[in-house]
Short mmCIF file of C-alpha atoms in Angstrom, two decimals:
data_model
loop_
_atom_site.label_atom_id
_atom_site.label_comp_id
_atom_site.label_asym_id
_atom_site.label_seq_id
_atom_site.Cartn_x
_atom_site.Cartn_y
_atom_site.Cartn_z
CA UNK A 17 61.59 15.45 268.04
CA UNK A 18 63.44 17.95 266.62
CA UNK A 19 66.19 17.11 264.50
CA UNK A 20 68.96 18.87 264.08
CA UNK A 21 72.57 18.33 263.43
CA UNK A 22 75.85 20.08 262.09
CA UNK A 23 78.30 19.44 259.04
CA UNK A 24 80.95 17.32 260.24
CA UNK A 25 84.14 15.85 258.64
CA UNK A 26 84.88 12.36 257.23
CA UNK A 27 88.39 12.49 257.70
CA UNK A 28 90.08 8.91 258.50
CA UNK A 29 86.25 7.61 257.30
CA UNK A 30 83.18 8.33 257.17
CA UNK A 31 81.99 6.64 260.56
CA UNK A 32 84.38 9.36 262.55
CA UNK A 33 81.50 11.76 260.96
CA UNK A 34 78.76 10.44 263.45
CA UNK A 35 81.31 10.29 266.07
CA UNK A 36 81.75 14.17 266.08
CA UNK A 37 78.10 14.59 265.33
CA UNK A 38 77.63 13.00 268.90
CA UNK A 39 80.39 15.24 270.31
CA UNK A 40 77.85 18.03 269.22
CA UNK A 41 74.61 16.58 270.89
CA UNK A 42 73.77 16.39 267.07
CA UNK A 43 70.70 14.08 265.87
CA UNK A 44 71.25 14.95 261.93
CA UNK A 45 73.97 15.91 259.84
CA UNK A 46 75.32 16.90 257.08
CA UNK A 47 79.03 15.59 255.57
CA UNK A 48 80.74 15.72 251.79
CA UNK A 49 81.60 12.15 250.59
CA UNK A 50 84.93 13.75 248.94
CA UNK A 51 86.97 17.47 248.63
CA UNK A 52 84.06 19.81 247.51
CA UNK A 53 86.17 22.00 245.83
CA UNK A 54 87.94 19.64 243.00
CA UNK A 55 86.40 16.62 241.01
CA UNK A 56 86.66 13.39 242.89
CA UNK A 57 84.85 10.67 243.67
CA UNK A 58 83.69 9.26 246.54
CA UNK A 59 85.90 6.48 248.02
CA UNK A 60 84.11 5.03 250.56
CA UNK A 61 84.65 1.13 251.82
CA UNK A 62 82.46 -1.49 252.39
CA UNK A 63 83.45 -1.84 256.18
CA UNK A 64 83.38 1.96 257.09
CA UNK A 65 79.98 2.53 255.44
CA UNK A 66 78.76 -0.22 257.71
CA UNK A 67 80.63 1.02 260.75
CA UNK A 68 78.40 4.54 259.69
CA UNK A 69 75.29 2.59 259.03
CA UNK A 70 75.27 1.16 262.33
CA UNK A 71 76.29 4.23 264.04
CA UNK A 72 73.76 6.29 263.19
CA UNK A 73 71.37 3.70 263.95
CA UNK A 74 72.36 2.84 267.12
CA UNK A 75 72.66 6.21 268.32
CA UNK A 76 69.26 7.34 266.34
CA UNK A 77 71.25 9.61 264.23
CA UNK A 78 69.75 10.76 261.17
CA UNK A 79 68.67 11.70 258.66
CA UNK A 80 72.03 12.92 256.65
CA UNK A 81 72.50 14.76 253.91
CA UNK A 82 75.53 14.44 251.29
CA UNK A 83 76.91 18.11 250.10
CA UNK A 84 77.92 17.42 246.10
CA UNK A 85 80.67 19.35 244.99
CA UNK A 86 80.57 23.55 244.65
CA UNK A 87 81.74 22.48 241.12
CA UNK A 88 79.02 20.73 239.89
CA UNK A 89 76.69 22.96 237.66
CA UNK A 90 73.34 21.90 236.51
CA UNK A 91 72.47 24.91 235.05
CA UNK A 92 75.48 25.44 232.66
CA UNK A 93 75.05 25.45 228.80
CA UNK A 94 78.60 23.92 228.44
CA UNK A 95 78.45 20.43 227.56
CA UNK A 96 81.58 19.12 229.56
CA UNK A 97 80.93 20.77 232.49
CA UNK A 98 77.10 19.83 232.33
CA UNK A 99 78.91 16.23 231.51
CA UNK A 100 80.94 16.45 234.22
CA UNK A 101 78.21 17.59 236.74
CA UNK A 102 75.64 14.78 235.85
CA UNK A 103 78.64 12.29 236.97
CA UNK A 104 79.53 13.67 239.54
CA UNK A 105 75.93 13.47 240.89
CA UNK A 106 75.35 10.29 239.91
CA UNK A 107 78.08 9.35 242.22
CA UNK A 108 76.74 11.02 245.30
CA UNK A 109 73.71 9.52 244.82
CA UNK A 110 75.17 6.30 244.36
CA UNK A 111 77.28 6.69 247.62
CA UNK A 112 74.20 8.08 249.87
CA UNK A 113 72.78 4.59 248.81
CA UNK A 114 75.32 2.69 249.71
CA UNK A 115 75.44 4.38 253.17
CA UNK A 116 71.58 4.55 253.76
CA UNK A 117 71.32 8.65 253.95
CA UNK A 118 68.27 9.65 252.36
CA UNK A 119 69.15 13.24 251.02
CA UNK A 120 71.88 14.73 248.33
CA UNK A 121 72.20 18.13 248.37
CA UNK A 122 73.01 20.22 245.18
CA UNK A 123 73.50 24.24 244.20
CA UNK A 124 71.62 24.96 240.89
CA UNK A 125 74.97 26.97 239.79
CA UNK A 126 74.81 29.58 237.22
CA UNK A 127 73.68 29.66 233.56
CA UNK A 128 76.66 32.25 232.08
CA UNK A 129 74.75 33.34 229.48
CA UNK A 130 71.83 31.02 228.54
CA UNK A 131 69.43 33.30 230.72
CA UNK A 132 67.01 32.13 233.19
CA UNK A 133 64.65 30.06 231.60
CA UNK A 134 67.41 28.35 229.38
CA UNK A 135 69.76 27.94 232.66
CA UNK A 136 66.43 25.89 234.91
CA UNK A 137 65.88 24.20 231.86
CA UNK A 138 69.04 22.42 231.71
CA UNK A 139 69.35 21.60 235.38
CA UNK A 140 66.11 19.94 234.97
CA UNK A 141 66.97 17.60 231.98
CA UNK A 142 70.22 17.43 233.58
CA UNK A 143 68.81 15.66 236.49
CA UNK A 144 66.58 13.82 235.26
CA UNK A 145 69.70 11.91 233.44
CA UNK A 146 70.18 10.53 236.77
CA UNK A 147 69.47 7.16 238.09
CA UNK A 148 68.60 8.27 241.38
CA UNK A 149 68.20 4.99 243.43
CA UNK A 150 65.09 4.16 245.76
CA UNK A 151 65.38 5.57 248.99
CA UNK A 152 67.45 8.61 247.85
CA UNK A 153 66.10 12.18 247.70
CA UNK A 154 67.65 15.02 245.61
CA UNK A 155 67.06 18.51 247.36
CA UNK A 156 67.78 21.80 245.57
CA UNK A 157 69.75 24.25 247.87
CA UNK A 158 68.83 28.19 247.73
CA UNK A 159 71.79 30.26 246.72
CA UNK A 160 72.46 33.90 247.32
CA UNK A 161 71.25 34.25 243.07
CA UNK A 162 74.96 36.94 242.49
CA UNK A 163 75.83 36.81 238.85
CA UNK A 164 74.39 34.33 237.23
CA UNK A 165 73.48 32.26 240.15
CA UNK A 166 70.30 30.62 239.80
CA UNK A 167 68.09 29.21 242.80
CA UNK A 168 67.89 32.79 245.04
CA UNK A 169 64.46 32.74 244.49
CA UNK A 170 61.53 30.67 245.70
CA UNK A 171 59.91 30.93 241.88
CA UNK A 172 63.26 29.21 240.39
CA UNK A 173 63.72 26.47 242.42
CA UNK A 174 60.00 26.16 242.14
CA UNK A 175 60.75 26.13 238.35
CA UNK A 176 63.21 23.22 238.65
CA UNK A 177 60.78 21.11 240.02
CA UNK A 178 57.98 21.87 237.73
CA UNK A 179 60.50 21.34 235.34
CA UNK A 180 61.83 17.87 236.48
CA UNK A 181 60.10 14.05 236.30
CA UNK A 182 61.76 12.77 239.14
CA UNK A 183 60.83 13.98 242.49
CA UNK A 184 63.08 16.67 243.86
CA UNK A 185 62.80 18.30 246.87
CA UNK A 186 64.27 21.78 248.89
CA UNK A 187 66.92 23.00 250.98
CA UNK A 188 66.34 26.32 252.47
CA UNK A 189 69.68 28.20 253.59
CA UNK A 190 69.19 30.81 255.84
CA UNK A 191 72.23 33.48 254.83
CA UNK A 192 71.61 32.59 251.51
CA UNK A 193 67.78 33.46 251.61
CA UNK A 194 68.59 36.23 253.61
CA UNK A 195 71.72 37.61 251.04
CA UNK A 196 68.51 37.01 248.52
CA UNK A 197 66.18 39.91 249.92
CA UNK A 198 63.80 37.52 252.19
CA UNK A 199 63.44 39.18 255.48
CA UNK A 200 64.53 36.64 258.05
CA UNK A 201 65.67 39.16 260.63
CA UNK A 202 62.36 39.32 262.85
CA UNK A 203 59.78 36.72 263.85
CA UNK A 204 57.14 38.34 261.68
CA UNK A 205 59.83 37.78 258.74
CA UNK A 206 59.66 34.47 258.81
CA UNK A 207 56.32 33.87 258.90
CA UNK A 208 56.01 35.94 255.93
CA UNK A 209 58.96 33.90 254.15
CA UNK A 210 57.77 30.94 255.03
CA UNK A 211 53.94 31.70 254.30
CA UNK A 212 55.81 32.65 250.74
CA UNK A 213 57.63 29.95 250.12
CA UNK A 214 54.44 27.61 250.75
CA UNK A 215 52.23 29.36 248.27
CA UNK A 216 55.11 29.37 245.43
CA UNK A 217 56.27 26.04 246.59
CA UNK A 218 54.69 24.22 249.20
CA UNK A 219 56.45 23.27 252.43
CA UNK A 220 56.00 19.56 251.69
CA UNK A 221 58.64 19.55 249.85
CA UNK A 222 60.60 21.33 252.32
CA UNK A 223 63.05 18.74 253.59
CA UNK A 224 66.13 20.54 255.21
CA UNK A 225 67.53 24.04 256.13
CA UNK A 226 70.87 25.11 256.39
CA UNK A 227 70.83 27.43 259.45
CA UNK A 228 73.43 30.09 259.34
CA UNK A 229 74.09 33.17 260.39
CA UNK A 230 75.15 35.97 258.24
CA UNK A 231 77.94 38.20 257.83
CA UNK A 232 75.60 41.44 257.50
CA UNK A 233 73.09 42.57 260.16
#
């Protein structure tokens, strides 16, 4: 079966996120546990994770993916912010636990300054500071790679996981690949990509894509 899902909101709880999912036909999603665009942390209760638990079971929806933050930065040389970012993980992880999904999704971010090899070697040792609990999967998300942006290539998130102990995993997004130079605009494109980002990768450890379209043709 294919799976396949949208982003949908938690607002009023978490449960109303599998709600709308069903709205959409969805069999997947994708949802933030808090705001992605300050620091927070998830606050998520007992009965409501349930109520989503048993939701998405019942209605054979899953698997979903938590979003962290577009704040946290793995890659960053700055020791607060790198502090900050390790919590904030560890809190998403901690949450998909508690609510059974499988997958946390994270941006590398960008290493301002400490160049490429310095920036995927602190996102590495930065996750691996994380007690990731069993069941839960941490997937690196391709970015665009502007600025200092790290991830818009198949060889660096490749790099992260050489990098890393604990068992990461990839999100592919589509606009982002495509903002990256990797021809997605014909059939034969994506083979190619794909075919690419096996060699450099392997698509085992290709676990979700972000399907969107993009602003330029």
């Amino acid at each position: 079966m294919l799976r396949i899902g949208a982003h949908t909101s938690i607002a009023g709880g978490v449960d109303n996120a599998v709600d709308e999912q069903l709205e959409y036909d969805g069999n997947c999603g994708q949802i933030f546990s808090h705001s992605p665009q300050v620091w927070q942390d998830p606050n998520i209760g007992d009965d409501e994770a349930e109520e989503f638990r048993q939701l998405s079971d019942d209605n054979d929806v899953g698997p979903w993916v938590i979003h962290t933050s577009y704040l946290v930065n793995l890659c960053t040389p700055k020791d607060d912010l790198r502090e900050k970012s390790i919590d904030s993980m560890q809190k998403e992880v901690d949450a998909a636990d508690k609510l059974d999904i499988p997958y946390v999704n994270v941006h590398l971010g960008a290493h301002t300054g400490a160049g490429v090899e310095g920036g995927l070697d602190n996102a590495a040792s930065a996750l691996e500071e994380l007690d990731v609990p069993d069941g839960v999967t941490v997937l690196i998300e391709s970015d665009a790679g502007s600025g200092t942006k790290l991830g818009g290539t198949f060889d660096e998130l490749g790099g992260v996981l050489e990098r890393c102990d604990l068992d990461l995993d990839v999100c592919l997004d589509t606009a982002h690949m495509f903002a990256a130079g990797y021809d997605l605009s014909t059939p034969e494109g994506v083979d190619e990509t794909f075919a690419e980002f096996d060699e450099e990768i392997g698509l085992e450890h290709l676990e979700c894509v972000h399907l969107n379209d993009s602003k330029h043709e």
